[in-house]
């Protein structure tokens, strides 16, 4: 596709994005930045949350993964739905009752300062690396399609990318993000549906032919109960889905910041259940698209790319279909990537300001000043991390970063589980040691599981093991004659 057409498409999208961001956030104060003034309509948040769970990596990767995994990912998505119910009826009422700005404030109230800082730092490392990786992959795509033809260096690409993310979030924070996520969700769904339509038309398929082509294809197999050693085994994926969504949604400041913007916890519960069920059908659309892409390449005699992630970009921008397909792909990719980065930047700003600097205890003017400086700092750090990834020029680094990010949520999950489901107090200063040793032990197990457990491969259940080791470690730190750490009454507000 022409770099000029792609550039015009991206500029038009950003004009709409900035307009929505300005309208939504131009009068936002600190509370509007952090929790959207707790006035967001639940159905708006629910629609926005559908898109917020899908990153640019997901947009590109899920269609290509069907060749190796079929529809097995839906087993995990079913677990996501169950996890959303657990978050909605256990965590959400607790967080609203405590009137939290940052969810990691719970750890301070329950255990002490060390656990509070541990949760906040683990989140900070995970979210910064994960967001930077996602933006890095999008920067690579933009460099190839737009910046390279105009001979613009990668560093300018990074600066512009991070600057755009900072600009549309610096004023409104969560208040702006919810409405820009609505735009993202709309763009994603429309992009995928229209791509399916154009590919099906090229294959001369009507609706019934489309359904039979997908359902009769071996790539559409969803359930795997045969081999417990298989990474696609149902109970591995389902249970991993439950605990993954609890950790990466319910215990993630980025995701919960939106949920806590609803008027009360009941509205937040409606939002979570609705968005969780809707996510299943959106992911199903991506997998259906994947089957059609592989069907198309087989019938046209097109050689599949070496990496499955390259399939959708190659076909969408390769002049196999009308130009609108390539434009839709770029819009979907940009919408998913920049929205995810914007929400991450807002969450990092909130967590660092509240959890690390304790600035929320200052007056409104001082808090606003600190928050704005932190927001600039987070954008600067994100840009540096993206540039470092490019200098390393090694895709295995990306895999390592994603693995590291998955390790960091285990201790957070273990800490919250112990705090909610037990009435024991522990020696708080030793909690950071437990949080470090648990992922280290998981790493040793993962590296040796096949040799030690007769070929068994630890995959998605790694998060569960990580949380379990943290939980057991906390059991070793229980104080004698300990009792429940009561929730500080000053933190409680009824909603």
Tab-separated table of C-alpha atoms in Angstrom:
chain	number	residue	atom	x	y	z
A	1	UNK	CA	0.000	0.000	0.000
A	2	UNK	CA	1.057	3.566	-0.597
A	3	UNK	CA	2.797	5.180	2.418
A	4	UNK	CA	0.897	8.400	1.647
A	5	UNK	CA	-2.502	6.671	1.914
A	6	UNK	CA	-1.448	4.999	5.158
A	7	UNK	CA	-0.189	8.323	6.535
A	8	UNK	CA	-3.458	10.074	5.688
A	9	UNK	CA	-5.411	7.224	7.344
A	10	UNK	CA	-3.370	7.456	10.544
A	11	UNK	CA	-3.567	11.257	10.684
A	12	UNK	CA	-7.360	11.137	10.233
A	13	UNK	CA	-7.665	8.579	13.034
A	14	UNK	CA	-5.568	10.699	15.392
A	15	UNK	CA	-7.606	13.816	14.623
A	16	UNK	CA	-10.722	11.947	15.759
A	17	UNK	CA	-8.845	10.522	18.765
A	18	UNK	CA	-7.622	13.922	19.948
A	19	UNK	CA	-11.073	15.468	19.461
A	20	UNK	CA	-12.663	12.784	21.663
A	21	UNK	CA	-9.864	13.068	24.220
A	22	UNK	CA	-10.224	16.846	24.449
A	23	UNK	CA	-14.010	16.807	24.785
A	24	UNK	CA	-13.920	14.079	27.445
A	25	UNK	CA	-11.039	15.403	29.527
A	26	UNK	CA	-10.681	19.157	29.124
A	27	UNK	CA	-12.222	19.855	32.564
A	28	UNK	CA	-10.762	16.844	34.377
A	29	UNK	CA	-9.202	17.356	37.810
A	30	UNK	CA	-6.971	14.898	39.700
A	31	UNK	CA	-9.923	12.686	40.596
A	32	UNK	CA	-10.999	12.732	36.958
A	33	UNK	CA	-7.487	11.672	35.902
A	34	UNK	CA	-7.232	8.849	38.457
A	35	UNK	CA	-10.785	7.421	38.642
A	36	UNK	CA	-12.889	9.426	36.155
A	37	UNK	CA	-14.692	11.174	39.073
A	38	UNK	CA	-16.546	7.838	39.532
A	39	UNK	CA	-19.275	9.062	37.190
A	40	UNK	CA	-18.807	6.774	34.164
A	41	UNK	CA	-21.891	4.981	32.837
A	42	UNK	CA	-21.395	1.214	33.215
A	43	UNK	CA	-22.513	0.355	29.664
A	44	UNK	CA	-20.008	2.836	28.203
A	45	UNK	CA	-17.214	1.313	30.307
A	46	UNK	CA	-18.339	-2.208	29.312
A	47	UNK	CA	-18.110	-1.396	25.612
A	48	UNK	CA	-14.760	0.340	26.130
A	49	UNK	CA	-13.385	-2.633	28.098
A	50	UNK	CA	-13.911	-4.986	25.144
A	51	UNK	CA	-11.263	-3.131	23.203
A	52	UNK	CA	-9.019	-2.383	26.175
A	53	UNK	CA	-8.288	-6.106	26.619
A	54	UNK	CA	-7.024	-6.371	23.019
A	55	UNK	CA	-3.552	-5.019	22.251
A	56	UNK	CA	-1.861	-4.512	18.908
A	57	UNK	CA	-0.049	-7.801	19.466
A	58	UNK	CA	-3.380	-9.604	19.924
A	59	UNK	CA	-4.798	-7.934	16.832
A	60	UNK	CA	-1.922	-9.273	14.748
A	61	UNK	CA	-1.210	-12.587	16.494
A	62	UNK	CA	-4.580	-14.234	17.174
A	63	UNK	CA	-5.563	-14.777	13.493
A	64	UNK	CA	-2.184	-16.387	12.803
A	65	UNK	CA	-2.195	-18.661	15.855
A	66	UNK	CA	-4.996	-20.913	14.565
A	67	UNK	CA	-2.558	-22.936	12.445
A	68	UNK	CA	-0.716	-24.201	15.517
A	69	UNK	CA	-3.445	-24.014	18.172
A	70	UNK	CA	-6.796	-24.102	16.387
A	71	UNK	CA	-9.528	-22.452	18.422
A	72	UNK	CA	-8.008	-23.699	21.697
A	73	UNK	CA	-7.550	-20.110	22.836
A	74	UNK	CA	-11.320	-19.970	23.400
A	75	UNK	CA	-10.850	-22.491	26.230
A	76	UNK	CA	-8.804	-19.815	27.981
A	77	UNK	CA	-11.367	-17.138	27.108
A	78	UNK	CA	-14.053	-19.240	28.836
A	79	UNK	CA	-11.818	-19.100	31.889
A	80	UNK	CA	-11.635	-15.320	31.439
A	81	UNK	CA	-15.430	-15.126	31.812
A	82	UNK	CA	-15.373	-17.106	35.068
A	83	UNK	CA	-12.519	-14.921	36.312
A	84	UNK	CA	-14.533	-11.789	35.522
A	85	UNK	CA	-17.361	-13.060	37.732
A	86	UNK	CA	-14.899	-13.658	40.583
A	87	UNK	CA	-13.475	-10.146	40.202
A	88	UNK	CA	-16.947	-8.625	39.993
A	89	UNK	CA	-18.302	-10.257	43.156
A	90	UNK	CA	-15.188	-10.456	45.364
A	91	UNK	CA	-12.676	-7.734	44.433
A	92	UNK	CA	-14.904	-4.954	43.116
A	93	UNK	CA	-17.062	-4.605	46.286
A	94	UNK	CA	-13.891	-4.641	48.416
A	95	UNK	CA	-12.149	-1.924	46.385
A	96	UNK	CA	-15.247	0.283	46.335
A	97	UNK	CA	-15.822	-0.202	50.063
A	98	UNK	CA	-12.260	0.991	50.731
A	99	UNK	CA	-12.652	3.871	48.224
A	100	UNK	CA	-9.262	3.114	46.662
A	101	UNK	CA	-7.496	5.239	44.072
A	102	UNK	CA	-4.764	2.625	43.617
A	103	UNK	CA	-5.770	-0.979	44.292
A	104	UNK	CA	-2.379	-1.655	45.890
A	105	UNK	CA	-3.377	0.551	48.831
A	106	UNK	CA	-5.251	-2.561	50.004
A	107	UNK	CA	-1.926	-4.320	50.619
A	108	UNK	CA	-0.725	-1.535	52.906
A	109	UNK	CA	-3.887	-1.673	54.956
A	110	UNK	CA	-3.841	-5.466	55.163
A	111	UNK	CA	-0.126	-6.190	55.690
A	112	UNK	CA	1.990	-3.039	55.817
A	113	UNK	CA	4.264	-0.753	53.847
A	114	UNK	CA	6.615	-3.444	52.488
A	115	UNK	CA	3.839	-5.466	50.827
A	116	UNK	CA	2.306	-2.250	49.475
A	117	UNK	CA	5.559	-1.200	47.809
A	118	UNK	CA	6.161	-4.766	46.594
A	119	UNK	CA	2.821	-4.903	44.790
A	120	UNK	CA	3.306	-1.433	43.321
A	121	UNK	CA	6.833	-2.104	42.045
A	122	UNK	CA	5.924	-5.484	40.564
A	123	UNK	CA	3.064	-3.812	38.712
A	124	UNK	CA	5.304	-0.944	37.592
A	125	UNK	CA	7.973	-3.229	36.097
A	126	UNK	CA	5.451	-5.490	34.404
A	127	UNK	CA	3.295	-2.733	32.933
A	128	UNK	CA	6.219	-0.594	31.740
A	129	UNK	CA	7.927	-3.494	29.953
A	130	UNK	CA	4.686	-4.888	28.538
A	131	UNK	CA	3.477	-1.517	27.232
A	132	UNK	CA	6.881	-0.688	25.758
A	133	UNK	CA	7.057	-4.053	23.970
A	134	UNK	CA	3.613	-3.571	22.454
A	135	UNK	CA	4.470	-0.080	21.247
A	136	UNK	CA	7.836	-1.308	19.956
A	137	UNK	CA	6.162	-3.900	17.739
A	138	UNK	CA	3.808	-1.253	16.357
A	139	UNK	CA	6.727	1.136	15.797
A	140	UNK	CA	8.420	-1.598	13.742
A	141	UNK	CA	5.303	-1.969	11.577
A	142	UNK	CA	5.003	1.800	11.097
A	143	UNK	CA	8.715	2.048	10.331
A	144	UNK	CA	8.350	-0.540	7.574
A	145	UNK	CA	5.143	0.844	6.051
A	146	UNK	CA	5.522	4.610	6.509
A	147	UNK	CA	8.733	5.975	8.014
A	148	UNK	CA	11.198	3.865	6.005
A	149	UNK	CA	9.832	4.948	2.578
A	150	UNK	CA	10.271	8.578	3.678
A	151	UNK	CA	13.776	7.833	5.061
A	152	UNK	CA	12.810	8.909	8.586
A	153	UNK	CA	14.978	7.301	11.326
A	154	UNK	CA	13.513	5.006	13.976
A	155	UNK	CA	14.255	7.432	16.829
A	156	UNK	CA	11.883	10.011	15.286
A	157	UNK	CA	9.271	7.264	14.972
A	158	UNK	CA	9.608	6.501	18.705
A	159	UNK	CA	9.501	10.165	19.753
A	160	UNK	CA	6.349	10.846	17.718
A	161	UNK	CA	4.675	7.657	18.958
A	162	UNK	CA	5.277	8.353	22.648
A	163	UNK	CA	4.430	12.048	22.213
A	164	UNK	CA	1.038	11.169	20.718
A	165	UNK	CA	0.263	8.788	23.590
A	166	UNK	CA	1.270	11.456	26.136
A	167	UNK	CA	-0.727	14.225	24.444
A	168	UNK	CA	-4.095	12.497	24.455
A	169	UNK	CA	-3.801	11.256	28.064
A	170	UNK	CA	-2.014	14.096	29.906
A	171	UNK	CA	-5.161	16.109	30.623
A	172	UNK	CA	-8.017	13.684	31.123
A	173	UNK	CA	-6.413	10.409	32.216
A	174	UNK	CA	-9.060	7.743	32.821
A	175	UNK	CA	-11.837	10.163	31.928
A	176	UNK	CA	-10.388	10.486	28.413
A	177	UNK	CA	-9.331	6.841	28.150
A	178	UNK	CA	-12.821	5.441	28.546
A	179	UNK	CA	-14.092	7.413	25.552
A	180	UNK	CA	-11.010	6.783	23.413
A	181	UNK	CA	-11.414	3.077	24.250
A	182	UNK	CA	-14.967	3.290	22.917
A	183	UNK	CA	-13.494	4.525	19.629
A	184	UNK	CA	-10.902	1.736	19.734
A	185	UNK	CA	-13.518	-0.983	20.322
A	186	UNK	CA	-15.651	0.326	17.475
A	187	UNK	CA	-12.651	0.410	15.102
A	188	UNK	CA	-11.527	-3.086	16.097
A	189	UNK	CA	-14.907	-4.730	15.653
A	190	UNK	CA	-15.640	-2.941	12.376
A	191	UNK	CA	-12.147	-3.738	11.041
A	192	UNK	CA	-12.397	-7.458	11.779
A	193	UNK	CA	-15.990	-7.808	10.520
A	194	UNK	CA	-15.248	-6.006	7.245
A	195	UNK	CA	-12.000	-7.941	6.720
A	196	UNK	CA	-13.971	-11.178	7.139
A	197	UNK	CA	-16.559	-9.863	4.677
A	198	UNK	CA	-14.017	-8.958	1.970
A	199	UNK	CA	-12.053	-12.194	2.321
A	200	UNK	CA	-15.259	-14.271	2.230
A	201	UNK	CA	-16.344	-12.360	-0.898
A	202	UNK	CA	-13.002	-13.083	-2.538
A	203	UNK	CA	-13.505	-16.766	-1.738
A	204	UNK	CA	-17.062	-16.535	-3.213
A	205	UNK	CA	-18.666	-17.558	0.079
A	206	UNK	CA	-22.165	-16.580	1.150
A	207	UNK	CA	-23.084	-16.638	4.855
A	208	UNK	CA	-23.848	-20.369	5.003
A	209	UNK	CA	-20.728	-21.127	2.985
A	210	UNK	CA	-18.700	-18.980	5.364
A	211	UNK	CA	-20.021	-20.864	8.397
A	212	UNK	CA	-19.429	-24.300	6.856
A	213	UNK	CA	-15.944	-23.374	5.606
A	214	UNK	CA	-14.904	-22.402	9.117
A	215	UNK	CA	-16.742	-25.152	11.050
A	216	UNK	CA	-15.552	-27.948	8.721
A	217	UNK	CA	-11.931	-26.844	8.855
A	218	UNK	CA	-9.605	-28.778	11.159
A	219	UNK	CA	-8.199	-25.448	12.355
A	220	UNK	CA	-11.480	-24.644	14.116
A	221	UNK	CA	-11.160	-27.402	16.726
A	222	UNK	CA	-11.840	-25.815	20.092
A	223	UNK	CA	-11.686	-28.409	22.887
A	224	UNK	CA	-8.652	-30.557	23.717
A	225	UNK	CA	-9.111	-33.228	26.409
A	226	UNK	CA	-6.805	-35.987	25.117
A	227	UNK	CA	-3.255	-35.248	26.282
A	228	UNK	CA	-2.547	-33.651	29.659
A	229	UNK	CA	1.005	-32.846	28.479
A	230	UNK	CA	-0.343	-30.785	25.572
A	231	UNK	CA	-0.262	-27.027	26.149
A	232	UNK	CA	-3.745	-26.923	24.600
A	233	UNK	CA	-5.210	-29.307	27.210
A	234	UNK	CA	-8.590	-27.926	28.315
A	235	UNK	CA	-8.132	-27.728	32.068
A	236	UNK	CA	-4.679	-26.149	31.689
A	237	UNK	CA	-6.068	-23.377	29.540
A	238	UNK	CA	-9.376	-22.942	31.353
A	239	UNK	CA	-7.874	-22.685	34.844
A	240	UNK	CA	-5.064	-20.505	33.533
A	241	UNK	CA	-7.701	-18.232	31.983
A	242	UNK	CA	-9.501	-17.882	35.316
A	243	UNK	CA	-6.381	-16.952	37.271
A	244	UNK	CA	-4.837	-14.890	34.465
A	245	UNK	CA	-7.825	-12.571	34.231
A	246	UNK	CA	-7.964	-12.240	38.030
A	247	UNK	CA	-4.280	-11.263	38.117
A	248	UNK	CA	-4.035	-9.216	34.919
A	249	UNK	CA	-7.455	-7.528	35.171
A	250	UNK	CA	-8.603	-7.646	38.771
A	251	UNK	CA	-5.179	-6.972	40.299
A	252	UNK	CA	-3.880	-4.689	37.558
A	253	UNK	CA	-4.147	-0.950	38.197
A	254	UNK	CA	-4.439	-0.341	34.448
A	255	UNK	CA	-7.598	-2.403	34.025
A	256	UNK	CA	-9.214	-1.774	37.405
A	257	UNK	CA	-8.807	1.991	37.032
A	258	UNK	CA	-11.589	1.895	34.442
A	259	UNK	CA	-13.835	-0.353	36.528
A	260	UNK	CA	-13.427	1.907	39.568
A	261	UNK	CA	-14.638	4.861	37.491
A	262	UNK	CA	-18.235	3.574	37.568
A	263	UNK	CA	-20.746	5.255	39.868
A	264	UNK	CA	-20.933	2.349	42.331
A	265	UNK	CA	-19.830	-1.259	42.664
A	266	UNK	CA	-23.055	-2.668	41.239
A	267	UNK	CA	-22.586	-0.714	38.018
A	268	UNK	CA	-18.979	-1.914	37.933
A	269	UNK	CA	-20.191	-5.517	38.266
A	270	UNK	CA	-22.579	-5.078	35.329
A	271	UNK	CA	-19.730	-3.641	33.284
A	272	UNK	CA	-17.357	-6.517	34.049
A	273	UNK	CA	-19.827	-9.315	33.315
A	274	UNK	CA	-21.053	-7.713	30.080
A	275	UNK	CA	-17.555	-6.987	28.758
A	276	UNK	CA	-16.295	-10.454	29.753
A	277	UNK	CA	-19.001	-12.259	27.788
A	278	UNK	CA	-18.652	-9.878	24.826
A	279	UNK	CA	-14.903	-10.508	24.702
A	280	UNK	CA	-15.570	-14.186	23.876
A	281	UNK	CA	-17.392	-13.259	20.662
A	282	UNK	CA	-14.785	-10.673	19.643
A	283	UNK	CA	-11.955	-13.214	20.049
A	284	UNK	CA	-14.074	-15.704	18.084
A	285	UNK	CA	-14.182	-13.193	15.207
A	286	UNK	CA	-10.373	-12.958	15.198
A	287	UNK	CA	-10.042	-16.770	15.097
A	288	UNK	CA	-12.611	-17.028	12.298
A	289	UNK	CA	-10.577	-14.474	10.378
A	290	UNK	CA	-7.511	-16.657	10.886
A	291	UNK	CA	-9.200	-19.693	9.313
A	292	UNK	CA	-10.249	-17.595	6.326
A	293	UNK	CA	-6.727	-16.211	5.905
A	294	UNK	CA	-5.192	-19.691	5.814
A	295	UNK	CA	-7.966	-20.891	3.474
A	296	UNK	CA	-7.250	-17.960	1.170
A	297	UNK	CA	-3.478	-18.564	1.064
A	298	UNK	CA	-4.029	-22.275	0.368
A	299	UNK	CA	-6.418	-21.641	-2.533
A	300	UNK	CA	-4.268	-18.869	-4.021
A	301	UNK	CA	-1.041	-20.831	-3.666
A	302	UNK	CA	0.485	-18.124	-1.471
A	303	UNK	CA	3.357	-19.277	0.695
A	304	UNK	CA	2.663	-18.716	4.367
A	305	UNK	CA	5.157	-16.420	6.130
A	306	UNK	CA	7.795	-17.861	8.424
A	307	UNK	CA	6.091	-16.389	11.479
A	308	UNK	CA	2.350	-16.691	12.069
A	309	UNK	CA	2.253	-13.096	13.349
A	310	UNK	CA	3.116	-11.908	9.845
A	311	UNK	CA	0.139	-13.582	8.124
A	312	UNK	CA	-2.546	-10.942	8.737
A	313	UNK	CA	-0.282	-7.939	7.925
A	314	UNK	CA	1.054	-9.667	4.784
A	315	UNK	CA	-2.382	-10.445	3.357
A	316	UNK	CA	-4.084	-7.220	4.482
A	317	UNK	CA	-1.448	-4.886	3.005
A	318	UNK	CA	-0.311	-7.064	0.101
A	319	UNK	CA	-2.759	-5.829	-2.576
A	320	UNK	CA	-4.663	-9.120	-2.574
A	321	UNK	CA	-7.895	-7.290	-1.718
A	322	UNK	CA	-9.367	-3.808	-2.225
A	323	UNK	CA	-7.321	-1.060	-0.586
A	324	UNK	CA	-9.972	-0.659	2.114
A	325	UNK	CA	-8.804	-3.949	3.704
A	326	UNK	CA	-5.297	-2.574	4.224
A	327	UNK	CA	-6.718	0.675	5.601
A	328	UNK	CA	-8.951	-1.263	8.004
A	329	UNK	CA	-5.964	-3.319	9.154
A	330	UNK	CA	-3.917	-0.186	9.884
A	331	UNK	CA	-6.831	1.464	11.716
A	332	UNK	CA	-7.383	-1.649	13.846
A	333	UNK	CA	-3.669	-1.968	14.615
A	334	UNK	CA	-3.243	1.709	15.490
A	335	UNK	CA	-6.439	1.783	17.543
A	336	UNK	CA	-5.472	-1.258	19.606
A	337	UNK	CA	-1.824	-0.310	20.091
A	338	UNK	CA	-2.155	3.357	21.020
A	339	UNK	CA	-5.130	2.822	23.288
A	340	UNK	CA	-3.278	0.087	25.192
A	341	UNK	CA	-0.230	2.327	25.520
A	342	UNK	CA	-2.358	5.266	26.661
A	343	UNK	CA	-4.079	3.247	29.362
A	344	UNK	CA	-0.736	1.837	30.517
A	345	UNK	CA	0.774	5.329	30.718
A	346	UNK	CA	-2.193	6.564	32.771
A	347	UNK	CA	-2.031	3.563	35.124
A	348	UNK	CA	1.745	3.916	35.548
A	349	UNK	CA	1.310	7.598	36.351
A	350	UNK	CA	-1.395	6.816	38.903
A	351	UNK	CA	0.501	3.985	40.574
A	352	UNK	CA	3.813	5.850	40.743
A	353	UNK	CA	2.176	9.037	42.032
A	354	UNK	CA	-0.011	7.320	44.620
A	355	UNK	CA	1.914	4.166	45.556
A	356	UNK	CA	5.576	5.113	45.204
A	357	UNK	CA	5.539	8.866	45.947
A	358	UNK	CA	2.459	8.907	48.266
A	359	UNK	CA	1.541	12.227	46.640
A	360	UNK	CA	-2.213	11.646	47.035
A	361	UNK	CA	-1.854	12.851	50.622
A	362	UNK	CA	-0.894	16.346	49.403
A	363	UNK	CA	-3.260	19.190	48.517
A	364	UNK	CA	-4.921	19.386	45.092
A	365	UNK	CA	-2.476	21.864	43.553
A	366	UNK	CA	0.651	19.997	44.703
A	367	UNK	CA	-0.817	16.656	43.627
A	368	UNK	CA	-1.666	18.037	40.185
A	369	UNK	CA	1.887	19.334	39.722
A	370	UNK	CA	3.492	16.046	40.797
A	371	UNK	CA	1.084	13.994	38.671
A	372	UNK	CA	1.908	16.014	35.533
A	373	UNK	CA	5.669	15.674	36.117
A	374	UNK	CA	5.320	11.925	36.707
A	375	UNK	CA	3.244	11.606	33.530
A	376	UNK	CA	6.050	13.214	31.503
A	377	UNK	CA	8.617	11.001	33.239
A	378	UNK	CA	6.687	7.813	32.498
A	379	UNK	CA	6.439	8.759	28.804
A	380	UNK	CA	10.183	9.481	28.712
A	381	UNK	CA	11.069	6.120	30.313
A	382	UNK	CA	8.729	4.290	27.927
A	383	UNK	CA	10.427	5.916	24.947
A	384	UNK	CA	13.878	4.906	26.224
A	385	UNK	CA	12.785	1.284	26.742
A	386	UNK	CA	11.362	1.129	23.198
A	387	UNK	CA	14.594	2.510	21.755
A	388	UNK	CA	16.675	0.004	23.760
A	389	UNK	CA	14.585	-2.860	22.354
A	390	UNK	CA	15.422	-1.652	18.865
A	391	UNK	CA	19.154	-1.426	19.645
A	392	UNK	CA	19.153	-5.002	20.949
A	393	UNK	CA	17.460	-6.025	17.689
A	394	UNK	CA	16.603	-9.463	19.009
A	395	UNK	CA	13.062	-10.851	18.960
A	396	UNK	CA	14.003	-13.315	21.713
A	397	UNK	CA	14.280	-10.281	23.982
A	398	UNK	CA	10.595	-9.595	23.319
A	399	UNK	CA	9.712	-13.152	24.305
A	400	UNK	CA	11.819	-12.805	27.448
A	401	UNK	CA	10.106	-9.549	28.401
A	402	UNK	CA	6.649	-11.075	27.994
A	403	UNK	CA	7.703	-14.015	30.126
A	404	UNK	CA	9.066	-11.663	32.767
A	405	UNK	CA	5.800	-9.718	32.744
A	406	UNK	CA	3.832	-12.918	33.348
A	407	UNK	CA	6.072	-13.767	36.296
A	408	UNK	CA	5.412	-10.455	38.034
A	409	UNK	CA	1.666	-10.995	38.412
A	410	UNK	CA	2.054	-14.239	40.414
A	411	UNK	CA	3.285	-12.591	43.631
A	412	UNK	CA	0.558	-9.927	43.371
A	413	UNK	CA	-2.104	-12.639	43.006
A	414	UNK	CA	-0.650	-14.584	45.953
A	415	UNK	CA	-0.584	-11.485	48.171
A	416	UNK	CA	-4.207	-10.570	47.464
A	417	UNK	CA	-5.395	-14.185	47.827
A	418	UNK	CA	-3.725	-14.532	51.222
A	419	UNK	CA	-5.070	-11.173	52.361
A	420	UNK	CA	-8.663	-11.864	51.311
A	421	UNK	CA	-9.024	-15.546	52.189
A	422	UNK	CA	-7.093	-15.730	55.472
A	423	UNK	CA	-7.294	-13.830	58.750
A	424	UNK	CA	-3.600	-14.030	59.560
A	425	UNK	CA	-1.042	-11.284	59.862
A	426	UNK	CA	2.531	-11.788	58.658
A	427	UNK	CA	5.973	-10.266	59.146
A	428	UNK	CA	5.637	-7.522	56.557
A	429	UNK	CA	9.377	-6.669	56.076
A	430	UNK	CA	10.045	-10.166	54.674
A	431	UNK	CA	7.312	-10.060	52.026
A	432	UNK	CA	9.609	-8.662	49.279
A	433	UNK	CA	11.875	-11.696	49.747
A	434	UNK	CA	8.944	-14.081	49.230
A	435	UNK	CA	7.836	-12.125	46.156
A	436	UNK	CA	11.300	-12.535	44.617
A	437	UNK	CA	11.862	-16.190	45.562
A	438	UNK	CA	8.487	-17.389	44.221
A	439	UNK	CA	9.129	-16.434	40.555
A	440	UNK	CA	12.698	-17.766	40.886
A	441	UNK	CA	11.374	-21.156	42.019
A	442	UNK	CA	8.823	-21.129	39.176
A	443	UNK	CA	11.606	-20.481	36.675
A	444	UNK	CA	13.538	-23.529	37.922
A	445	UNK	CA	10.414	-25.697	37.704
A	446	UNK	CA	9.509	-24.506	34.226
A	447	UNK	CA	13.004	-25.181	32.911
A	448	UNK	CA	13.060	-28.733	34.303
A	449	UNK	CA	9.408	-29.836	34.286
A	450	UNK	CA	9.751	-32.201	31.312
A	451	UNK	CA	12.711	-34.008	32.874
A	452	UNK	CA	11.322	-34.094	36.392
A	453	UNK	CA	7.644	-34.862	35.648
A	454	UNK	CA	7.715	-37.408	32.816
A	455	UNK	CA	7.400	-34.993	29.900
A	456	UNK	CA	4.913	-32.598	31.528
A	457	UNK	CA	5.272	-29.062	30.191
A	458	UNK	CA	4.437	-26.123	32.438
A	459	UNK	CA	2.779	-23.452	30.329
A	460	UNK	CA	-0.194	-21.266	31.159
A	461	UNK	CA	-0.540	-22.669	34.665
A	462	UNK	CA	2.775	-21.028	35.617
A	463	UNK	CA	0.895	-18.040	37.033
A	464	UNK	CA	-1.078	-20.330	39.377
A	465	UNK	CA	2.121	-21.978	40.637
A	466	UNK	CA	3.745	-18.589	41.138
A	467	UNK	CA	0.801	-17.359	43.221
A	468	UNK	CA	0.707	-20.640	45.180
A	469	UNK	CA	4.397	-20.374	46.099
A	470	UNK	CA	3.814	-16.791	47.244
A	471	UNK	CA	0.829	-17.926	49.324
A	472	UNK	CA	2.877	-20.720	50.939
A	473	UNK	CA	5.732	-18.306	51.585
A	474	UNK	CA	3.348	-15.982	53.413
A	475	UNK	CA	2.165	-18.949	55.499
A	476	UNK	CA	5.751	-19.301	56.743
A	477	UNK	CA	5.726	-15.648	57.801
A	478	UNK	CA	2.550	-15.826	59.906
A	479	UNK	CA	2.856	-14.090	63.256
A	480	UNK	CA	2.012	-16.103	66.335
A	481	UNK	CA	-1.325	-15.154	67.871
A	482	UNK	CA	-2.073	-13.112	64.760
A	483	UNK	CA	-5.548	-11.987	63.819
A	484	UNK	CA	-7.321	-10.217	60.999
A	485	UNK	CA	-5.896	-6.876	60.021
A	486	UNK	CA	-9.064	-4.781	60.131
A	487	UNK	CA	-9.766	-2.445	57.264
A	488	UNK	CA	-9.026	1.101	58.357
A	489	UNK	CA	-12.375	2.764	58.918
A	490	UNK	CA	-11.061	6.023	57.549
A	491	UNK	CA	-10.684	4.350	54.171
A	492	UNK	CA	-14.261	3.105	54.016
A	493	UNK	CA	-16.903	4.966	52.083
A	494	UNK	CA	-20.251	3.638	51.138
A	495	UNK	CA	-21.230	3.908	47.484
